[in-house]
Short mmCIF file of C-alpha atoms in Angstrom, two decimals:
data_model
loop_
_atom_site.label_atom_id
_atom_site.label_comp_id
_atom_site.label_asym_id
_atom_site.label_seq_id
_atom_site.Cartn_x
_atom_site.Cartn_y
_atom_site.Cartn_z
CA UNK N 762 -98.61 -68.53 175.16
CA UNK N 763 -98.78 -70.77 178.23
CA UNK N 764 -98.16 -74.43 177.38
CA UNK N 765 -98.58 -77.44 179.64
CA UNK N 766 -96.04 -80.05 178.45
CA UNK N 767 -96.84 -83.60 179.55
CA UNK N 768 -94.16 -86.29 179.35
CA UNK N 769 -96.64 -89.06 180.04
CA UNK N 770 -96.14 -92.73 180.68
CA UNK N 771 -97.80 -94.52 177.78
CA UNK N 772 -99.18 -98.03 178.29
CA UNK N 773 -98.91 -99.83 174.92
CA UNK N 774 -102.15 -101.30 173.62
CA UNK N 775 -104.33 -99.62 176.29
CA UNK N 776 -106.12 -96.56 174.87
CA UNK N 777 -108.57 -96.53 177.78
CA UNK N 778 -105.81 -96.32 180.40
CA UNK N 779 -103.90 -93.69 178.44
CA UNK N 780 -107.04 -91.61 177.95
CA UNK N 781 -107.55 -91.43 181.72
CA UNK N 782 -103.93 -90.30 182.14
CA UNK N 783 -104.44 -87.63 179.49
CA UNK N 784 -107.78 -86.46 180.91
CA UNK N 785 -106.24 -85.95 184.35
CA UNK N 786 -103.31 -84.03 182.86
CA UNK N 787 -105.64 -81.83 180.78
CA UNK N 788 -107.54 -80.94 183.94
CA UNK N 789 -104.30 -79.99 185.69
CA UNK N 790 -103.18 -77.92 182.72
CA UNK N 791 -106.50 -76.12 182.57
CA UNK N 792 -106.39 -75.38 186.30
CA UNK N 793 -102.86 -73.98 185.89
CA UNK N 794 -104.04 -71.51 183.26
CA UNK N 795 -102.47 -73.19 180.23
CA UNK N 796 -103.73 -72.34 176.76
CA UNK N 797 -102.32 -75.49 175.17
CA UNK N 798 -101.51 -78.94 176.55
CA UNK N 799 -99.04 -81.09 174.61
CA UNK N 800 -98.74 -84.88 174.78
CA UNK N 801 -96.27 -87.26 173.06
CA UNK N 802 -96.57 -89.22 169.84
CA UNK N 803 -98.75 -92.38 170.00
CA UNK N 804 -100.09 -91.05 173.32
CA UNK N 805 -103.21 -93.24 173.24
CA UNK N 806 -101.84 -96.46 171.79
CA UNK N 807 -98.08 -96.76 172.13
CA UNK N 808 -96.06 -97.43 169.00
CA UNK N 809 -95.17 -101.12 169.52
CA UNK N 810 -98.39 -103.10 169.75
CA UNK N 811 -97.66 -105.87 167.24
CA UNK N 812 -100.65 -107.46 165.55
CA UNK N 813 -103.09 -105.07 167.23
CA UNK N 814 -102.48 -102.69 164.33
CA UNK N 815 -104.15 -105.29 162.10
CA UNK N 816 -107.24 -105.52 164.32
CA UNK N 817 -109.91 -103.17 163.09
CA UNK N 818 -111.55 -103.00 166.51
CA UNK N 819 -108.31 -101.75 168.10
CA UNK N 820 -107.82 -99.05 165.47
CA UNK N 821 -111.48 -98.01 165.82
CA UNK N 822 -111.05 -97.83 169.59
CA UNK N 823 -107.94 -95.66 169.25
CA UNK N 824 -109.76 -93.27 166.88
CA UNK N 825 -112.76 -93.13 169.21
CA UNK N 826 -110.61 -92.24 172.19
CA UNK N 827 -108.96 -89.55 170.08
CA UNK N 828 -112.39 -88.01 169.62
CA UNK N 829 -112.94 -88.23 173.38
CA UNK N 830 -109.70 -86.31 173.90
CA UNK N 831 -110.94 -83.66 171.45
CA UNK N 832 -114.14 -83.31 173.46
CA UNK N 833 -112.00 -82.19 176.41
CA UNK N 834 -110.70 -79.22 174.38
CA UNK N 835 -113.02 -76.79 176.12
CA UNK N 836 -111.17 -73.67 177.20
CA UNK N 837 -107.84 -75.29 176.40
CA UNK N 838 -106.27 -76.55 173.16
CA UNK N 839 -104.75 -80.04 172.97
CA UNK N 840 -101.94 -81.40 170.79
CA UNK N 841 -101.37 -85.17 170.90
CA UNK N 842 -100.23 -88.14 168.85
CA UNK N 843 -102.69 -90.79 167.67
CA UNK N 844 -103.49 -92.87 164.59
CA UNK N 845 -105.93 -92.56 161.74
CA UNK N 846 -106.91 -94.92 158.93
CA UNK N 847 -106.33 -93.52 155.44
CA UNK N 848 -108.44 -94.19 152.34
CA UNK N 849 -106.47 -97.34 151.52
CA UNK N 850 -107.04 -98.76 155.00
CA UNK N 851 -103.48 -98.20 156.22
CA UNK N 852 -102.99 -97.07 159.81
CA UNK N 853 -101.13 -93.75 159.82
CA UNK N 854 -99.46 -91.99 162.75
CA UNK N 855 -100.47 -88.31 163.04
CA UNK N 856 -100.23 -85.31 165.33
CA UNK N 857 -103.77 -84.16 166.17
CA UNK N 858 -104.73 -80.65 167.23
CA UNK N 859 -107.96 -80.30 169.17
CA UNK N 860 -109.66 -76.91 169.54
CA UNK N 861 -113.16 -76.20 170.78
CA UNK N 862 -114.02 -79.89 170.63
CA UNK N 863 -112.98 -80.49 167.03
CA UNK N 864 -109.93 -82.28 165.57
CA UNK N 865 -107.45 -81.23 162.91
CA UNK N 866 -104.17 -82.78 161.74
CA UNK N 867 -102.12 -79.63 161.56
CA UNK N 868 -100.81 -77.25 164.21
CA UNK N 869 -99.16 -74.03 163.07
CA UNK N 870 -97.34 -71.32 164.98
CA UNK N 871 -95.24 -68.44 163.71
CA UNK N 872 -92.62 -68.71 166.43
CA UNK N 873 -92.83 -72.31 167.68
CA UNK N 874 -92.05 -75.81 166.40
CA UNK N 875 -93.54 -78.68 168.41
CA UNK N 876 -92.17 -82.17 167.95
CA UNK N 877 -94.03 -85.14 169.41
CA UNK N 878 -92.02 -88.32 169.92
CA UNK N 879 -92.03 -91.89 171.15
CA UNK N 880 -88.28 -92.33 170.97
CA UNK N 881 -86.53 -95.23 172.69
CA UNK N 882 -83.24 -95.07 174.55
CA UNK N 883 -80.10 -95.81 172.57
CA UNK N 884 -76.80 -95.13 174.28
CA UNK N 885 -75.24 -91.94 172.96
CA UNK N 886 -78.24 -90.86 170.86
CA UNK N 887 -79.49 -88.10 173.21
CA UNK N 888 -76.55 -85.85 172.36
CA UNK N 889 -77.23 -86.28 168.64
CA UNK N 890 -80.93 -85.51 169.12
CA UNK N 891 -80.13 -82.38 171.10
CA UNK N 892 -77.71 -81.21 168.40
CA UNK N 893 -80.34 -81.79 165.69
CA UNK N 894 -82.94 -79.78 167.62
CA UNK N 895 -80.46 -76.97 168.21
CA UNK N 896 -79.63 -76.82 164.51
CA UNK N 897 -83.34 -76.79 163.65
CA UNK N 898 -84.00 -73.91 166.06
CA UNK N 899 -81.12 -71.86 164.67
CA UNK N 900 -82.05 -72.52 161.04
CA UNK N 901 -85.79 -71.91 161.46
CA UNK N 902 -85.30 -69.10 163.99
CA UNK N 903 -88.08 -70.58 166.10
CA UNK N 904 -88.34 -71.93 169.62
CA UNK N 905 -88.81 -75.69 169.90
CA UNK N 906 -90.79 -77.87 172.27
CA UNK N 907 -89.84 -81.55 172.05
CA UNK N 908 -92.18 -83.85 174.01
CA UNK N 909 -91.29 -87.53 174.30
CA UNK N 910 -93.16 -90.35 176.01
CA UNK N 911 -91.86 -92.61 178.76
CA UNK N 912 -92.51 -96.27 179.41
CA UNK N 913 -91.35 -99.57 178.01
CA UNK N 914 -92.53 -101.24 174.83
CA UNK N 915 -91.43 -104.34 172.97
CA UNK N 916 -91.49 -106.18 169.68
CA UNK N 917 -91.64 -109.56 171.39
CA UNK N 918 -87.92 -110.24 170.98
CA UNK N 919 -86.63 -106.80 171.94
CA UNK N 920 -87.59 -104.60 174.89
CA UNK N 921 -87.20 -100.83 174.57
CA UNK N 922 -87.13 -98.02 177.12
CA UNK N 923 -89.09 -95.06 175.79
CA UNK N 924 -86.78 -92.54 177.35
CA UNK N 925 -88.57 -89.23 177.92
CA UNK N 926 -85.98 -86.46 178.15
CA UNK N 927 -88.31 -83.80 176.72
CA UNK N 928 -86.73 -80.42 175.91
CA UNK N 929 -87.61 -76.75 175.44
CA UNK N 930 -85.17 -74.74 173.32
CA UNK N 931 -85.03 -71.06 172.46
CA UNK N 932 -84.65 -69.97 168.83
CA UNK N 933 -80.88 -69.62 169.29
CA UNK N 934 -80.66 -73.33 170.16
CA UNK N 935 -80.21 -72.82 173.91
CA UNK N 936 -81.83 -75.56 176.00
CA UNK N 937 -83.95 -73.78 178.59
CA UNK N 938 -85.66 -76.77 180.16
CA UNK N 939 -85.19 -80.54 180.24
CA UNK N 940 -87.30 -83.32 181.69
CA UNK N 941 -85.79 -86.44 183.24
CA UNK N 942 -85.37 -89.77 181.51
CA UNK N 943 -87.41 -92.84 182.39
CA UNK N 944 -90.08 -91.09 184.47
CA UNK N 945 -93.25 -89.12 183.85
CA UNK N 946 -93.07 -85.33 184.27
CA UNK N 947 -95.01 -82.15 183.59
CA UNK N 948 -94.24 -78.46 183.23
CA UNK N 949 -96.14 -75.23 182.70
CA UNK N 950 -94.07 -73.19 180.24
CA UNK N 951 -94.64 -69.73 178.83
CA UNK N 952 -93.34 -68.76 175.41
CA UNK N 953 -92.62 -65.02 175.22
CA UNK N 954 -90.90 -62.82 172.64
CA UNK N 955 -87.67 -63.37 174.59
CA UNK N 956 -88.06 -67.13 174.76
CA UNK N 957 -89.19 -69.79 177.23
CA UNK N 958 -90.05 -69.24 180.89
CA UNK N 959 -90.64 -72.13 183.30
CA UNK N 960 -93.65 -71.22 185.46
CA UNK N 961 -94.04 -74.51 187.34
CA UNK N 962 -92.91 -78.12 187.01
CA UNK N 963 -92.79 -81.50 188.70
CA UNK N 964 -89.10 -81.68 187.75
CA UNK N 965 -86.51 -81.05 190.46
CA UNK N 966 -82.78 -80.51 190.14
CA UNK N 967 -82.21 -84.03 191.44
CA UNK N 968 -84.28 -85.66 188.70
CA UNK N 969 -82.34 -84.20 185.79
CA UNK N 970 -78.60 -84.72 185.86
CA UNK N 971 -76.24 -83.78 183.08
CA UNK N 972 -73.41 -85.49 184.95
CA UNK N 973 -74.55 -89.03 184.11
CA UNK N 974 -71.89 -91.05 182.34
CA UNK N 975 -72.81 -93.20 179.36
CA UNK N 976 -72.64 -96.35 181.47
CA UNK N 977 -74.73 -94.90 184.30
CA UNK N 978 -77.43 -93.93 181.77
CA UNK N 979 -77.36 -97.49 180.47
CA UNK N 980 -77.76 -98.70 184.05
CA UNK N 981 -80.83 -96.49 184.56
CA UNK N 982 -82.36 -97.71 181.30
CA UNK N 983 -81.80 -101.37 182.21
CA UNK N 984 -83.28 -100.98 185.70
CA UNK N 985 -86.28 -99.15 184.25
CA UNK N 986 -86.93 -101.88 181.68
CA UNK N 987 -86.50 -104.68 184.23
CA UNK N 988 -88.90 -103.06 186.67
CA UNK N 989 -91.58 -102.19 184.12
CA UNK N 990 -91.51 -105.48 182.23
CA UNK N 991 -91.41 -107.66 185.32
CA UNK N 992 -94.54 -105.81 186.41
CA UNK N 993 -96.11 -106.32 182.96
CA UNK N 994 -95.31 -110.05 183.14
CA UNK N 995 -96.71 -110.29 186.66
CA UNK N 996 -93.31 -111.33 188.04
CA UNK N 997 -92.39 -109.98 191.47
CA UNK N 998 -89.46 -112.26 192.28
CA UNK N 999 -86.47 -113.52 190.32
CA UNK N 1000 -84.03 -116.36 190.89
CA UNK N 1001 -80.45 -115.86 189.73
CA UNK N 1002 -77.68 -118.40 189.41
CA UNK N 1003 -74.86 -116.62 191.26
CA UNK N 1004 -71.64 -118.19 190.01
CA UNK N 1005 -69.27 -115.64 191.48
CA UNK N 1006 -68.57 -114.31 188.00
CA UNK N 1007 -69.11 -110.82 186.67
CA UNK N 1008 -72.27 -111.39 184.59
CA UNK N 1009 -74.40 -112.93 187.32
CA UNK N 1010 -73.13 -110.36 189.82
CA UNK N 1011 -74.09 -107.38 187.65
CA UNK N 1012 -77.44 -108.99 186.76
CA UNK N 1013 -78.18 -109.46 190.45
CA UNK N 1014 -77.31 -105.84 191.24
CA UNK N 1015 -79.60 -104.61 188.44
CA UNK N 1016 -82.53 -106.74 189.59
CA UNK N 1017 -82.08 -105.61 193.20
CA UNK N 1018 -82.36 -101.99 192.05
CA UNK N 1019 -85.41 -102.87 189.98
CA UNK N 1020 -87.34 -105.19 192.32
CA UNK N 1021 -85.85 -104.82 195.80
CA UNK N 1022 -83.34 -107.02 197.60
CA UNK N 1023 -86.01 -109.19 199.26
CA UNK N 1024 -87.29 -110.27 195.83
CA UNK N 1025 -83.98 -111.42 194.34
CA UNK N 1026 -82.93 -114.97 195.25
CA UNK N 1027 -79.28 -115.87 194.61
CA UNK N 1028 -78.36 -119.53 194.19
CA UNK N 1029 -74.80 -120.86 194.00
CA UNK N 1030 -74.63 -124.33 192.39
CA UNK N 1031 -71.09 -125.66 192.75
CA UNK N 1032 -69.43 -128.74 191.35
CA UNK N 1033 -65.85 -129.92 191.77
CA UNK N 1034 -64.83 -127.41 189.09
CA UNK N 1035 -65.89 -124.34 191.08
CA UNK N 1036 -63.12 -122.66 193.03
CA UNK N 1037 -63.33 -121.29 196.55
CA UNK N 1038 -62.62 -117.90 194.99
CA UNK N 1039 -65.86 -117.84 193.00
CA UNK N 1040 -67.93 -119.55 195.69
CA UNK N 1041 -66.82 -116.92 198.20
CA UNK N 1042 -67.50 -114.15 195.68
CA UNK N 1043 -71.07 -115.40 195.21
CA UNK N 1044 -71.61 -115.38 198.98
CA UNK N 1045 -70.07 -111.91 199.32
CA UNK N 1046 -72.31 -110.59 196.54
CA UNK N 1047 -75.41 -111.78 198.39
CA UNK N 1048 -74.12 -110.23 201.62
CA UNK N 1049 -73.37 -106.92 199.90
CA UNK N 1050 -76.83 -106.83 198.31
CA UNK N 1051 -78.69 -108.23 201.32
CA UNK N 1052 -80.54 -110.84 199.24
CA UNK N 1053 -81.76 -114.34 200.11
CA UNK N 1054 -78.95 -116.78 199.31
CA UNK N 1055 -78.63 -120.54 199.02
CA UNK N 1056 -75.91 -123.03 198.11
CA UNK N 1057 -77.30 -125.95 196.06
CA UNK N 1058 -74.55 -128.41 195.01
CA UNK N 1059 -75.43 -130.23 191.78
CA UNK N 1060 -72.78 -132.99 191.55
CA UNK N 1061 -75.13 -135.71 192.80
CA UNK N 1062 -77.76 -134.67 190.25
CA UNK N 1063 -75.19 -134.78 187.45
CA UNK N 1064 -73.95 -138.19 188.53
CA UNK N 1065 -77.50 -139.52 188.69
CA UNK N 1066 -78.20 -138.44 185.11
CA UNK N 1067 -74.89 -139.84 183.81
CA UNK N 1068 -75.28 -143.13 185.66
CA UNK N 1069 -78.85 -143.59 184.46
CA UNK N 1070 -77.98 -142.88 180.83
CA UNK N 1071 -74.98 -145.21 180.86
CA UNK N 1072 -77.37 -148.08 181.63
CA UNK N 1073 -79.46 -147.26 178.58
CA UNK N 1074 -78.84 -148.25 174.98
CA UNK N 1075 -80.33 -147.55 171.58
CA UNK N 1076 -82.13 -150.02 169.38
CA UNK N 1077 -80.64 -150.06 165.86
CA UNK N 1078 -77.70 -147.85 166.87
CA UNK N 1079 -74.51 -148.65 168.82
CA UNK N 1080 -73.76 -145.18 170.25
CA UNK N 1081 -72.81 -145.54 173.92
CA UNK N 1082 -74.39 -143.12 176.38
CA UNK N 1083 -71.18 -141.99 178.05
CA UNK N 1084 -71.57 -138.32 179.03
CA UNK N 1085 -68.20 -136.59 179.15
CA UNK N 1086 -66.25 -133.69 177.63
CA UNK N 1087 -68.37 -130.94 176.11
CA UNK N 1088 -71.51 -133.02 176.71
CA UNK N 1089 -70.79 -133.06 180.45
CA UNK N 1090 -70.12 -129.32 180.39
CA UNK N 1091 -73.48 -128.67 178.72
CA UNK N 1092 -75.22 -131.00 181.17
CA UNK N 1093 -73.97 -128.83 184.02
CA UNK N 1094 -75.31 -125.67 182.42
CA UNK N 1095 -78.68 -127.23 181.63
CA UNK N 1096 -79.04 -128.78 185.07
CA UNK N 1097 -78.37 -125.44 186.72
CA UNK N 1098 -80.86 -123.42 184.68
CA UNK N 1099 -83.57 -125.68 183.28
CA UNK N 1100 -83.76 -127.93 186.36
CA UNK N 1101 -82.50 -126.34 189.57
CA UNK N 1102 -83.18 -122.64 189.02
CA UNK N 1103 -86.49 -123.22 187.24
CA UNK N 1104 -87.67 -125.47 190.09
CA UNK N 1105 -86.59 -123.01 192.79
CA UNK N 1106 -88.33 -120.22 190.88
CA UNK N 1107 -91.50 -122.30 190.83
CA UNK N 1108 -91.28 -122.85 194.59
CA UNK N 1109 -90.69 -119.18 195.48
CA UNK N 1110 -93.13 -117.93 192.84
CA UNK N 1111 -90.76 -116.14 190.49
CA UNK N 1112 -88.89 -116.28 187.21
CA UNK N 1113 -85.29 -117.08 186.34
CA UNK N 1114 -82.83 -114.74 184.66
CA UNK N 1115 -80.61 -115.03 181.63
CA UNK N 1116 -77.22 -113.56 182.52
CA UNK N 1117 -75.68 -113.87 179.05
CA UNK N 1118 -74.01 -110.89 177.41
CA UNK N 1119 -73.73 -109.76 173.80
CA UNK N 1120 -70.15 -110.97 173.34
CA UNK N 1121 -71.13 -114.54 174.19
CA UNK N 1122 -74.39 -114.47 172.24
CA UNK N 1123 -72.74 -113.23 169.04
CA UNK N 1124 -70.59 -116.34 168.77
CA UNK N 1125 -72.84 -118.77 170.62
CA UNK N 1126 -70.57 -119.20 173.65
CA UNK N 1127 -73.52 -120.37 175.70
CA UNK N 1128 -75.54 -123.53 176.24
CA UNK N 1129 -78.94 -123.81 174.59
CA UNK N 1130 -81.60 -124.57 177.24
CA UNK N 1131 -78.91 -123.87 179.86
CA UNK N 1132 -77.60 -120.36 180.49
CA UNK N 1133 -79.79 -119.13 177.63
CA UNK N 1134 -82.93 -119.70 179.74
CA UNK N 1135 -84.72 -116.83 181.44
CA UNK N 1136 -87.53 -114.27 181.39
CA UNK N 1137 -85.29 -111.46 180.07
CA UNK N 1138 -81.67 -111.04 179.02
CA UNK N 1139 -80.68 -107.95 180.98
CA UNK N 1140 -77.13 -107.91 179.61
CA UNK N 1141 -78.00 -109.23 176.15
CA UNK N 1142 -77.19 -105.95 174.38
CA UNK N 1143 -73.98 -105.25 176.35
CA UNK N 1144 -70.46 -106.21 175.37
CA UNK N 1145 -68.53 -107.98 178.10
CA UNK N 1146 -66.30 -104.92 178.50
CA UNK N 1147 -69.46 -102.86 179.15
CA UNK N 1148 -70.51 -105.37 181.83
CA UNK N 1149 -67.22 -104.67 183.61
CA UNK N 1150 -67.87 -100.94 183.24
CA UNK N 1151 -71.30 -101.45 184.85
CA UNK N 1152 -69.64 -103.27 187.75
CA UNK N 1153 -67.34 -100.30 188.31
CA UNK N 1154 -70.36 -97.98 188.22
CA UNK N 1155 -72.09 -100.04 190.90
CA UNK N 1156 -68.93 -99.88 193.02
CA UNK N 1157 -68.30 -96.13 192.74
CA UNK N 1158 -69.62 -95.42 196.26
CA UNK N 1159 -69.14 -98.78 198.00
CA UNK N 1160 -68.30 -102.34 197.05
CA UNK N 1161 -71.39 -104.11 195.74
CA UNK N 1162 -69.82 -106.29 193.07
CA UNK N 1163 -67.05 -108.29 194.86
CA UNK N 1164 -63.59 -107.34 193.65
CA UNK N 1165 -62.86 -111.03 193.07
CA UNK N 1166 -65.65 -111.15 190.47
CA UNK N 1167 -63.95 -108.30 188.63
CA UNK N 1168 -60.38 -109.55 188.97
CA UNK N 1169 -60.67 -113.25 188.14
CA UNK N 1170 -60.64 -114.43 184.50
CA UNK N 1171 -64.13 -114.70 183.03
CA UNK N 1172 -64.90 -118.42 183.15
CA UNK N 1173 -67.81 -120.84 182.97
CA UNK N 1174 -65.94 -123.20 185.35
CA UNK N 1175 -67.27 -126.32 183.66
CA UNK N 1176 -63.99 -128.25 183.50
CA UNK N 1177 -60.41 -128.25 184.77
CA UNK N 1178 -59.47 -126.29 181.65
CA UNK N 1179 -61.47 -123.35 183.06
CA UNK N 1180 -59.74 -123.14 186.48
CA UNK N 1181 -59.80 -119.46 187.44
CA UNK N 1182 -57.20 -119.87 190.19
CA UNK N 1183 -54.79 -121.01 187.49
CA UNK N 1184 -55.66 -118.01 185.29
CA UNK N 1185 -57.76 -120.08 182.90
CA UNK N 1186 -61.05 -118.93 181.50
CA UNK N 1187 -63.18 -118.18 178.46
CA UNK N 1188 -61.69 -118.50 174.95
CA UNK N 1189 -63.05 -115.05 174.04
CA UNK N 1190 -60.39 -112.35 174.50
CA UNK N 1191 -62.92 -109.68 175.44
CA UNK N 1192 -60.79 -106.50 175.19
CA UNK N 1193 -59.97 -107.43 171.58
CA UNK N 1194 -62.86 -109.61 170.41
CA UNK N 1195 -65.48 -107.12 171.61
CA UNK N 1196 -64.02 -104.58 169.21
CA UNK N 1197 -63.69 -107.11 166.37
CA UNK N 1198 -67.28 -108.31 166.80
CA UNK N 1199 -68.49 -104.69 166.92
CA UNK N 1200 -66.63 -104.03 163.66
CA UNK N 1201 -68.66 -106.81 162.06
CA UNK N 1202 -72.10 -106.04 163.43
CA UNK N 1203 -72.16 -102.36 164.34
CA UNK N 1204 -70.22 -101.15 161.32
CA UNK N 1205 -71.43 -103.91 158.95
CA UNK N 1206 -68.00 -105.10 157.80
CA UNK N 1207 -67.37 -108.55 156.38
CA UNK N 1208 -64.78 -111.13 157.33
CA UNK N 1209 -62.93 -110.39 154.10
CA UNK N 1210 -62.78 -106.68 154.92
CA UNK N 1211 -61.42 -107.51 158.37
CA UNK N 1212 -58.67 -109.68 156.91
CA UNK N 1213 -57.71 -107.01 154.37
CA UNK N 1214 -57.61 -104.40 157.11
CA UNK N 1215 -55.25 -106.57 159.16
CA UNK N 1216 -53.02 -107.10 156.14
CA UNK N 1217 -52.70 -103.33 155.83
CA UNK N 1218 -50.84 -103.37 159.14
CA UNK N 1219 -51.65 -104.62 162.64
CA UNK N 1220 -51.29 -101.20 164.23
CA UNK N 1221 -53.71 -99.59 161.78
CA UNK N 1222 -56.05 -102.59 162.21
CA UNK N 1223 -56.19 -102.10 165.98
CA UNK N 1224 -56.61 -98.34 165.66
CA UNK N 1225 -59.58 -98.78 163.31
CA UNK N 1226 -61.19 -101.33 165.62
CA UNK N 1227 -60.46 -99.31 168.75
CA UNK N 1228 -58.50 -102.24 170.20
CA UNK N 1229 -55.26 -102.07 172.18
CA UNK N 1230 -52.30 -102.77 169.88
CA UNK N 1231 -50.00 -104.04 172.65
CA UNK N 1232 -52.68 -106.47 173.88
CA UNK N 1233 -53.25 -107.70 170.31
CA UNK N 1234 -49.53 -108.34 169.75
CA UNK N 1235 -49.32 -110.18 173.07
CA UNK N 1236 -52.15 -112.54 172.15
CA UNK N 1237 -51.37 -113.16 168.46
CA UNK N 1238 -47.81 -114.08 167.52
CA UNK N 1239 -48.40 -113.78 163.78
CA UNK N 1240 -50.86 -112.37 161.28
CA UNK N 1241 -51.80 -115.90 160.25
CA UNK N 1242 -52.79 -116.81 163.82
CA UNK N 1243 -55.00 -113.71 164.06
CA UNK N 1244 -56.67 -114.49 160.72
CA UNK N 1245 -57.35 -118.09 161.74
CA UNK N 1246 -58.90 -116.79 164.96
CA UNK N 1247 -61.11 -114.39 162.99
CA UNK N 1248 -62.32 -117.14 160.68
CA UNK N 1249 -63.17 -119.43 163.60
CA UNK N 1250 -65.33 -116.86 165.35
CA UNK N 1251 -66.96 -115.64 162.15
CA UNK N 1252 -68.06 -119.21 161.31
CA UNK N 1253 -69.73 -119.42 164.69
CA UNK N 1254 -71.28 -115.95 164.31
CA UNK N 1255 -72.90 -116.88 161.00
CA UNK N 1256 -73.56 -120.51 161.97
CA UNK N 1257 -74.54 -122.27 165.18
CA UNK N 1258 -74.61 -119.01 167.16
CA UNK N 1259 -77.60 -117.75 165.17
CA UNK N 1260 -79.65 -120.81 166.11
CA UNK N 1261 -78.91 -120.03 169.75
CA UNK N 1262 -79.51 -116.26 169.52
CA UNK N 1263 -82.99 -116.52 168.08
CA UNK N 1264 -84.03 -118.84 170.92
CA UNK N 1265 -82.75 -116.61 173.70
CA UNK N 1266 -85.12 -114.59 175.91
CA UNK N 1267 -86.17 -111.03 175.04
CA UNK N 1268 -83.22 -108.68 175.39
CA UNK N 1269 -83.15 -105.18 176.82
CA UNK N 1270 -82.16 -102.77 174.06
CA UNK N 1271 -79.51 -100.16 174.77
CA UNK N 1272 -77.81 -99.98 171.36
CA UNK N 1273 -78.91 -99.83 167.77
CA UNK N 1274 -77.51 -103.29 167.05
CA UNK N 1275 -79.02 -105.99 169.27
CA UNK N 1276 -77.28 -109.29 168.48
CA UNK N 1277 -75.72 -107.59 165.50
CA UNK N 1278 -78.60 -107.41 163.05
CA UNK N 1279 -81.66 -106.93 165.24
CA UNK N 1280 -84.92 -107.41 163.39
CA UNK N 1281 -83.03 -107.92 160.13
CA UNK N 1282 -81.33 -111.12 161.27
CA UNK N 1283 -82.48 -114.11 159.26
CA UNK N 1284 -81.65 -117.80 159.09
CA UNK N 1285 -79.98 -117.96 155.69
#
């Protein structure tokens, strides 16, 4: 049997657009001599379309376009994913088999299993999927064709990369053919008694690489999501606050890959707290990337706000409007994002970015309406240690992320207590806290379980977390100090941090645990 496998780009909520894509592919398959053309799950609708599933007209449209696909089954059979409404009115996802113009909901073959999918990228999951398919082939003693969609879809708060990576496996579990991730592809395959043969394909050796590291796959997924969703939002340019730190540097590099260097505007906004080290790093980043760059000092703006407020007073309350300490730190963050960057973005016709990472978001180490602003949170599902790994991936051929941004302590530089030249920085000890936070949210352990684990022995505690024991002992003199630290961060995680997380921009999903609880997170 000759099969035309189509890893198509699915546009969510647009059955008309997807039908045209399918019709063109069916014509190509027919011309190539295929007997069967196979499309992914939810090929006409996409799987994440929100309230459209509740609109009868949308469901009716999807069903109608399914019948139009069936009408194209003239001289070629078609297998594709679509929806149907059952007797109770529920919308049900089905695989449809079209033959001679008619539709059925079952496809049977004595020697072949076909799996249609709309699976999103999650770091590390591809290997598990491959192993499952291999086991299925060996157990069933059948060849397998796995066809996944590509594209990006979202639930409003979370953005997903539908990853592609379609596979053809022989009945012994051997992978004979693989399609690339994050791009559309096609192949004419022939299933013989001996197994699969690849007759023709749009896939080249350069588009499918088994040498990708986990972090480089994450990088590809992030760039793909940024590019596709910026296009969906109608945003061609972005404005990034380039502080000289690691987060803004990696965000800038990702957006340059996604949108092009001419469309990424880097703005450095120094105050007296910003060191020459970070200011120079911001400039070097822009030079390395070749982006537009501007220095916009904000001290005068800050002073104007503080001076104006000090002249004001409440009626029926004696609180003095003296802005200092943490209030002055937050003012800096809000002035940078909500005022300066947003205004520059308006002038150049673009959007602003949120450079926050998962480690900060989990415990609310960010300023609401300040560095939480933006169109998307590119790093929102990455631990800080993963952000550093991304920087090293960008620098594997040449320096893109300035070494100073990698070497200096991570710091917001909002006060003298955050002086990077003096080795001062964030209160989060990322090599350790990343692993502790992951223990809470990725493995669903409680604070009490964490404390009991530590009491069983610090070395065993670190081994279970995946943290460095020597680093832990260096940072925490006693068990009591470590427990007090845990309690402090856990209060923030379950308290004020949640209020901040749910107001942050949509994040790009690369793990199964965005902000710890994903869609299950509730304000309790």
